PDB file of C-alpha atoms in Angstrom:
ATOM      1  CA  MET A 341       8.301 -10.399 -14.819  1.00 35.00           C
ATOM      2  CA  ILE A 342       6.332  -7.316 -15.813  1.00 35.00           C
ATOM      3  CA  GLU A 343       8.106  -4.000 -16.074  1.00 34.00           C
ATOM      4  CA  TYR A 344       5.762  -1.129 -15.318  1.00 34.00           C
ATOM      5  CA  ARG A 345       7.049   2.352 -16.059  1.00 36.00           C
ATOM      6  CA  ARG A 346       5.430   5.535 -14.907  1.00 42.00           C
ATOM      7  CA  ARG A 347       7.734   8.029 -13.193  1.00 43.00           C
ATOM      8  CA  LEU A 348      10.354   5.464 -12.288  1.00 43.00           C
ATOM      9  CA  PRO A 349      11.369   2.079 -13.736  1.00 43.00           C
ATOM     10  CA  HIS A 350       9.624  -0.565 -11.720  1.00 52.00           C
ATOM     11  CA  ILE A 351       9.724  -4.317 -12.122  1.00 63.00           C
ATOM     12  CA  GLN A 352       6.870  -6.369 -10.727  1.00 72.00           C
ATOM     13  CA  PRO A 353       6.710 -10.193 -10.815  1.00 79.00           C
ATOM     14  CA  GLU A 354       3.357 -11.621 -11.865  1.00 76.00           C
ATOM     15  CA  GLU A 355       3.331 -14.222  -9.102  1.00 84.00           C
ATOM     16  CA  ALA A 356       4.409 -13.083  -5.658  1.00 92.00           C
ATOM     17  CA  THR A 357       3.222 -11.978  -2.247  1.00 96.00           C
ATOM     18  CA  PHE A 358       2.771  -8.214  -2.272  1.00 96.00           C
ATOM     19  CA  PHE A 359       2.402  -5.509   0.330  1.00 97.00           C
ATOM     20  CA  VAL A 360       0.629  -2.547  -1.300  1.00 97.00           C
ATOM     21  CA  THR A 361      -0.219   0.873   0.063  1.00 96.00           C
ATOM     22  CA  THR A 362      -2.268   3.357  -1.916  1.00 96.00           C
ATOM     23  CA  ARG A 363      -3.452   6.759  -0.781  1.00 95.00           C
ATOM     24  CA  LEU A 364      -6.114   9.291  -1.642  1.00 96.00           C
ATOM     25  CA  TRP A 365      -5.436  12.076  -4.103  1.00 95.00           C
ATOM     26  CA  GLY A 366      -3.980  15.119  -2.369  1.00 91.00           C
ATOM     27  CA  SER A 367      -3.468  13.294   0.921  1.00 92.00           C
ATOM     28  CA  LEU A 368       0.043  14.683   1.392  1.00 89.00           C
ATOM     29  CA  PRO A 369       1.125  18.300   0.833  1.00 84.00           C
ATOM     30  CA  ALA A 370       3.563  18.801  -2.030  1.00 85.00           C
ATOM     31  CA  ALA A 371       6.126  20.375   0.332  1.00 86.00           C
ATOM     32  CA  ILE A 372       6.235  17.250   2.505  1.00 86.00           C
ATOM     33  CA  ILE A 373       6.568  14.971  -0.509  1.00 86.00           C
ATOM     34  CA  LYS A 374       9.414  17.121  -1.854  1.00 89.00           C
ATOM     35  CA  GLN A 375      11.230  17.058   1.489  1.00 91.00           C
ATOM     36  CA  LEU A 376      10.899  13.289   1.964  1.00 88.00           C
ATOM     37  CA  LYS A 377      12.041  12.621  -1.588  1.00 89.00           C
ATOM     38  CA  ALA A 378      15.084  14.898  -1.211  1.00 91.00           C
ATOM     39  CA  GLU A 379      16.117  13.112   1.983  1.00 91.00           C
ATOM     40  CA  HIS A 380      15.584   9.720   0.342  1.00 87.00           C
ATOM     41  CA  ASP A 381      17.634  10.689  -2.714  1.00 90.00           C
ATOM     42  CA  LEU A 382      20.521  11.729  -0.461  1.00 92.00           C
ATOM     43  CA  ARG A 383      20.420   8.370   1.322  1.00 90.00           C
ATOM     44  CA  LEU A 384      20.434   6.523  -2.001  1.00 90.00           C
ATOM     45  CA  GLU A 385      23.401   8.548  -3.258  1.00 91.00           C
ATOM     46  CA  SER A 386      25.291   7.781  -0.051  1.00 91.00           C
ATOM     47  CA  ILE A 387      24.593   4.057  -0.403  1.00 90.00           C
ATOM     48  CA  GLU A 388      25.675   4.028  -4.034  1.00 87.00           C
ATOM     49  CA  ARG A 389      29.048   5.489  -3.005  1.00 87.00           C
ATOM     50  CA  LEU A 390      29.667   2.702  -0.504  1.00 84.00           C
ATOM     51  CA  GLU A 391      32.570   0.412  -1.359  1.00 80.00           C
ATOM     52  CA  THR A 392      30.956  -2.861  -0.356  1.00 81.00           C
ATOM     53  CA  ASP A 393      29.738  -6.076  -1.931  1.00 84.00           C
ATOM     54  CA  PRO A 394      26.514  -6.055  -4.006  1.00 84.00           C
ATOM     55  CA  THR A 395      24.590  -8.090  -1.419  1.00 84.00           C
ATOM     56  CA  ALA A 396      25.273  -5.615   1.383  1.00 86.00           C
ATOM     57  CA  LYS A 397      24.495  -2.698  -0.900  1.00 85.00           C
ATOM     58  CA  GLY A 398      21.233  -4.354  -1.914  1.00 83.00           C
ATOM     59  CA  ARG A 399      20.233  -4.752   1.725  1.00 85.00           C
ATOM     60  CA  ALA A 400      21.056  -1.111   2.397  1.00 87.00           C
ATOM     61  CA  LEU A 401      18.958   0.022  -0.558  1.00 86.00           C
ATOM     62  CA  SER A 402      16.065  -2.146   0.603  1.00 83.00           C
ATOM     63  CA  ASP A 403      16.298  -0.706   4.121  1.00 86.00           C
ATOM     64  CA  ALA A 404      16.347   2.816   2.694  1.00 86.00           C
ATOM     65  CA  GLN A 405      13.215   2.117   0.667  1.00 85.00           C
ATOM     66  CA  LYS A 406      11.420   0.760   3.739  1.00 86.00           C
ATOM     67  CA  ARG A 407      12.442   3.840   5.718  1.00 88.00           C
ATOM     68  CA  TYR A 408      11.127   6.061   2.914  1.00 88.00           C
ATOM     69  CA  PHE A 409       7.784   4.243   2.973  1.00 86.00           C
ATOM     70  CA  THR A 410       7.517   4.427   6.771  1.00 87.00           C
ATOM     71  CA  GLN A 411       8.094   8.178   6.695  1.00 88.00           C
ATOM     72  CA  PHE A 412       5.302   8.576   4.133  1.00 84.00           C
ATOM     73  CA  ASP A 413       2.983   6.344   6.134  1.00 87.00           C
ATOM     74  CA  ASN A 414       3.660   8.256   9.353  1.00 86.00           C
ATOM     75  CA  GLN A 415       2.683  11.469   7.581  1.00 87.00           C
ATOM     76  CA  LEU A 416      -0.578   9.915   6.397  1.00 89.00           C
ATOM     77  CA  ASP A 417      -1.532   9.173  10.006  1.00 84.00           C
ATOM     78  CA  ARG A 418      -1.199  12.821  11.016  1.00 79.00           C
ATOM     79  CA  PRO A 419      -4.529  14.598  11.569  1.00 67.00           C
ATOM     80  CA  LYS A 420      -4.181  17.399   9.010  1.00 74.00           C
ATOM     81  CA  ASN A 421      -3.267  15.381   5.922  1.00 66.00           C
ATOM     82  CA  GLY A 422      -6.697  15.033   4.273  1.00 76.00           C
ATOM     83  CA  PRO A 423      -8.905  14.421   2.380  1.00 93.00           C
ATOM     84  CA  TYR A 424     -10.483  11.675   4.489  1.00 95.00           C
ATOM     85  CA  TRP A 425     -13.054  10.204   2.136  1.00 98.00           C
ATOM     86  CA  LEU A 426     -12.394   6.661   3.374  1.00 98.00           C
ATOM     87  CA  ALA A 427     -13.541   7.751   6.835  1.00 96.00           C
ATOM     88  CA  GLU A 428     -17.081   7.800   5.445  1.00 98.00           C
ATOM     89  CA  SER A 429     -18.486   4.460   6.572  1.00 98.00           C
ATOM     90  CA  ALA A 430     -20.286   3.947   3.262  1.00 98.00           C
ATOM     91  CA  ILE A 431     -17.063   4.410   1.269  1.00 99.00           C
ATOM     92  CA  ALA A 432     -15.074   2.266   3.706  1.00 99.00           C
ATOM     93  CA  GLU A 433     -17.647  -0.522   3.245  1.00 98.00           C
ATOM     94  CA  ILE A 434     -17.441  -0.166  -0.549  1.00 98.00           C
ATOM     95  CA  THR A 435     -13.671  -0.507  -0.273  1.00 99.00           C
ATOM     96  CA  VAL A 436     -13.849  -3.574   1.983  1.00 99.00           C
ATOM     97  CA  LYS A 437     -16.332  -5.321  -0.308  1.00 98.00           C
ATOM     98  CA  ALA A 438     -14.271  -4.514  -3.420  1.00 99.00           C
ATOM     99  CA  ILE A 439     -11.109  -5.936  -1.835  1.00 99.00           C
ATOM    100  CA  HIS A 440     -12.919  -9.130  -0.852  1.00 98.00           C
ATOM    101  CA  PHE A 441     -14.548  -9.427  -4.290  1.00 97.00           C
ATOM    102  CA  LEU A 442     -11.208  -9.898  -6.060  1.00 96.00           C
ATOM    103  CA  HIS A 443     -10.155 -12.655  -3.658  1.00 96.00           C
ATOM    104  CA  GLY A 444      -9.840 -15.885  -5.629  1.00 92.00           C
ATOM    105  CA  LYS A 445     -10.052 -13.993  -8.918  1.00 92.00           C
ATOM    106  CA  ASP A 446      -6.969 -11.760  -9.071  1.00 93.00           C
ATOM    107  CA  TYR A 447      -5.300 -12.661  -5.782  1.00 95.00           C
ATOM    108  CA  HIS A 448      -5.488 -14.578  -2.533  1.00 96.00           C
ATOM    109  CA  LEU A 449      -6.334 -12.060   0.166  1.00 98.00           C
ATOM    110  CA  ILE A 450      -4.100 -12.184   3.241  1.00 98.00           C
ATOM    111  CA  ALA A 451      -4.815  -8.941   5.107  1.00 99.00           C
ATOM    112  CA  PHE A 452      -5.861  -5.336   4.692  1.00 99.00           C
ATOM    113  CA  CYS A 453      -6.579  -2.170   6.628  1.00 99.00           C
ATOM    114  CA  VAL A 454      -8.689   0.728   5.380  1.00 99.00           C
ATOM    115  CA  MET A 455      -7.667   4.014   6.999  1.00 97.00           C
ATOM    116  CA  SER A 456      -9.232   7.425   6.444  1.00 96.00           C
ATOM    117  CA  ASN A 457      -6.884   8.463   3.643  1.00 95.00           C
ATOM    118  CA  HIS A 458      -5.046   5.286   2.586  1.00 96.00           C
ATOM    119  CA  ILE A 459      -5.246   1.509   2.525  1.00 98.00           C
ATOM    120  CA  HIS A 460      -2.744  -1.259   3.225  1.00 98.00           C
ATOM    121  CA  LEU A 461      -3.225  -4.504   1.318  1.00 98.00           C
ATOM    122  CA  VAL A 462      -1.378  -7.827   1.611  1.00 99.00           C
ATOM    123  CA  ILE A 463      -2.116 -10.249  -1.238  1.00 98.00           C
ATOM    124  CA  ASP A 464      -0.657 -13.317  -2.923  1.00 96.00           C
ATOM    125  CA  THR A 465      -0.935 -13.905  -6.670  1.00 92.00           C
ATOM    126  CA  HIS A 466       0.553 -17.408  -6.827  1.00 88.00           C
ATOM    127  CA  GLU A 467      -1.506 -20.268  -8.279  1.00 80.00           C
ATOM    128  CA  LEU A 468      -3.873 -18.053 -10.220  1.00 70.00           C
ATOM    129  CA  ALA A 469      -2.694 -19.267 -13.619  1.00 53.00           C
ATOM    130  CA  LYS A 470      -6.164 -19.177 -15.166  1.00 61.00           C
ATOM    131  CA  ARG A 471      -5.995 -15.416 -15.399  1.00 65.00           C
ATOM    132  CA  PRO A 472      -2.580 -14.064 -14.436  1.00 70.00           C
ATOM    133  CA  ARG A 473      -2.584 -10.281 -14.213  1.00 84.00           C
ATOM    134  CA  PRO A 474       0.238  -7.943 -13.249  1.00 90.00           C
ATOM    135  CA  LEU A 475      -0.126  -6.098  -9.974  1.00 92.00           C
ATOM    136  CA  TYR A 476      -0.592  -2.680 -11.535  1.00 92.00           C
ATOM    137  CA  LYS A 477      -3.556  -4.002 -13.538  1.00 92.00           C
ATOM    138  CA  ILE A 478      -5.102  -5.472 -10.395  1.00 94.00           C
ATOM    139  CA  MET A 479      -4.698  -2.173  -8.574  1.00 96.00           C
ATOM    140  CA  GLN A 480      -6.119  -0.228 -11.515  1.00 95.00           C
ATOM    141  CA  THR A 481      -9.254  -2.383 -11.425  1.00 96.00           C
ATOM    142  CA  LEU A 482      -9.646  -2.070  -7.664  1.00 98.00           C
ATOM    143  CA  LYS A 483      -8.966   1.655  -7.488  1.00 98.00           C
ATOM    144  CA  ARG A 484     -11.163   2.484 -10.486  1.00 98.00           C
ATOM    145  CA  TYR A 485     -14.163   0.725  -8.978  1.00 98.00           C
ATOM    146  CA  ILE A 486     -13.760   2.313  -5.535  1.00 99.00           C
ATOM    147  CA  ALA A 487     -13.164   5.742  -7.087  1.00 98.00           C
ATOM    148  CA  GLY A 488     -16.327   5.520  -9.164  1.00 98.00           C
ATOM    149  CA  LYS A 489     -18.511   4.475  -6.252  1.00 99.00           C
ATOM    150  CA  GLY A 490     -16.771   6.864  -3.855  1.00 98.00           C
ATOM    151  CA  ASN A 491     -17.189   9.891  -6.094  1.00 98.00           C
ATOM    152  CA  GLU A 492     -20.818   8.955  -6.674  1.00 98.00           C
ATOM    153  CA  PHE A 493     -21.441   8.897  -2.920  1.00 98.00           C
ATOM    154  CA  LEU A 494     -19.598  12.190  -2.407  1.00 98.00           C
ATOM    155  CA  GLN A 495     -21.364  13.773  -5.395  1.00 98.00           C
ATOM    156  CA  ARG A 496     -18.079  14.892  -6.860  1.00 97.00           C
ATOM    157  CA  THR A 497     -15.939  14.257  -9.921  1.00 97.00           C
ATOM    158  CA  GLY A 498     -12.207  14.197 -10.474  1.00 96.00           C
ATOM    159  CA  SER A 499      -9.269  12.287  -9.065  1.00 97.00           C
ATOM    160  CA  PHE A 500      -9.935  10.047  -6.096  1.00 98.00           C
ATOM    161  CA  TRP A 501      -6.657   8.120  -5.707  1.00 98.00           C
ATOM    162  CA  GLN A 502      -3.070   9.247  -6.078  1.00 93.00           C
ATOM    163  CA  ASP A 503      -1.749   7.636  -9.266  1.00 89.00           C
ATOM    164  CA  GLU A 504       1.215   5.953  -7.647  1.00 83.00           C
ATOM    165  CA  SER A 505       1.013   3.104  -5.151  1.00 87.00           C
ATOM    166  CA  TYR A 506       3.796   1.735  -2.989  1.00 91.00           C
ATOM    167  CA  ASP A 507       4.332  -1.985  -3.471  1.00 92.00           C
ATOM    168  CA  HIS A 508       6.855  -4.361  -1.975  1.00 91.00           C
ATOM    169  CA  VAL A 509       7.518  -8.011  -2.793  1.00 92.00           C
ATOM    170  CA  VAL A 510       7.496 -10.026   0.432  1.00 95.00           C
ATOM    171  CA  ARG A 511      10.651 -12.153   0.582  1.00 91.00           C
ATOM    172  CA  ASN A 512      10.013 -14.660   3.365  1.00 94.00           C
ATOM    173  CA  GLN A 513       7.617 -15.809   6.083  1.00 96.00           C
ATOM    174  CA  GLN A 514       9.120 -13.666   8.833  1.00 96.00           C
ATOM    175  CA  GLU A 515       8.807 -10.557   6.713  1.00 95.00           C
ATOM    176  CA  LEU A 516       5.223 -11.517   5.876  1.00 98.00           C
ATOM    177  CA  LYS A 517       4.440 -11.889   9.576  1.00 97.00           C
ATOM    178  CA  ASN A 518       5.912  -8.446  10.289  1.00 96.00           C
ATOM    179  CA  ILE A 519       3.985  -6.827   7.426  1.00 97.00           C
ATOM    180  CA  ILE A 520       0.676  -8.345   8.523  1.00 98.00           C
ATOM    181  CA  ALA A 521       1.287  -7.018  12.043  1.00 98.00           C
ATOM    182  CA  TYR A 522       2.178  -3.591  10.639  1.00 96.00           C
ATOM    183  CA  THR A 523      -0.972  -3.534   8.506  1.00 98.00           C
ATOM    184  CA  LEU A 524      -3.339  -4.546  11.286  1.00 98.00           C
ATOM    185  CA  ASN A 525      -1.775  -2.235  13.853  1.00 97.00           C
ATOM    186  CA  ASN A 526      -2.012   0.921  11.744  1.00 96.00           C
ATOM    187  CA  PRO A 527      -5.179   2.155  13.558  1.00 97.00           C
ATOM    188  CA  VAL A 528      -3.507   1.403  16.917  1.00 97.00           C
ATOM    189  CA  LYS A 529      -0.389   3.340  15.916  1.00 93.00           C
ATOM    190  CA  ALA A 530      -2.599   6.240  14.825  1.00 92.00           C
ATOM    191  CA  GLY A 531      -4.279   6.279  18.248  1.00 93.00           C
ATOM    192  CA  LEU A 532      -7.736   5.388  16.925  1.00 95.00           C
ATOM    193  CA  VAL A 533      -8.225   2.123  18.844  1.00 97.00           C
ATOM    194  CA  ASP A 534      -6.496   0.167  21.584  1.00 98.00           C
ATOM    195  CA  THR A 535      -6.334  -3.155  19.684  1.00 98.00           C
ATOM    196  CA  TRP A 536      -6.516  -3.927  15.989  1.00 97.00           C
ATOM    197  CA  GLU A 537      -9.578  -6.126  16.490  1.00 97.00           C
ATOM    198  CA  GLU A 538     -11.587  -3.014  17.412  1.00 98.00           C
ATOM    199  CA  TRP A 539     -11.067  -1.439  13.986  1.00 98.00           C
ATOM    200  CA  PRO A 540     -14.065  -2.291  11.750  1.00 98.00           C
ATOM    201  CA  TYR A 541     -12.196  -2.028   8.449  1.00 99.00           C
ATOM    202  CA  SER A 542      -9.325  -4.461   9.021  1.00 98.00           C
ATOM    203  CA  TYR A 543      -9.082  -8.112   8.011  1.00 99.00           C
ATOM    204  CA  VAL A 544      -6.630 -10.976   8.217  1.00 98.00           C
ATOM    205  CA  ASN A 545      -7.063 -14.428   6.724  1.00 97.00           C
ATOM    206  CA  GLU A 546      -7.334 -16.866   9.637  1.00 95.00           C
ATOM    207  CA  ASP A 547      -4.624 -19.030   8.057  1.00 94.00           C
ATOM    208  CA  PHE A 548      -2.150 -16.273   8.917  1.00 93.00           C
ATOM    209  CA  LEU A 549      -3.156 -15.654  12.522  1.00 85.00           C
TER     210      LEU A 549
END
């Protein structure tokens, strides 16, 4: 297990199936982030006060974290939460190629979706013992490359990605199935296409169809 500390203690296993979401720098207003965090903190405090067994409390905390993520993700799909650098077809293609490039090197690629201001990524890091790398290192490599190429295309400098990413360890096959469906259907949920197959910047490994 790798413990990665930034703003919050965070433990990441080296070998697991991960669902990762990362967003562009400045893609959510500070007021919205503050509000969502305050609501989430209240839910966590309420759960911690519950007089129940550790298993039930763990499930409640997990559900609260998923709800917190979903609220963030819903905000990202709203039309006024830019920037939208990934909507540039050239940058979207750079992102797609970079994600595919690390397949078989740092992870086995299961699915992804590139939206205008964030990406969803489903990967598996099992059976890559030749060069095991913690998830945060993998994401640093991926984000650094896309940021460099993206800023070059945009003729700008400065932050491209928000520092923090959301990551979740997938626990079982049913959860994996649900997460893949969630990832692929993001453009449908956002009202951009009628079916996920119409979105040019989505992918799913055929083994998981």
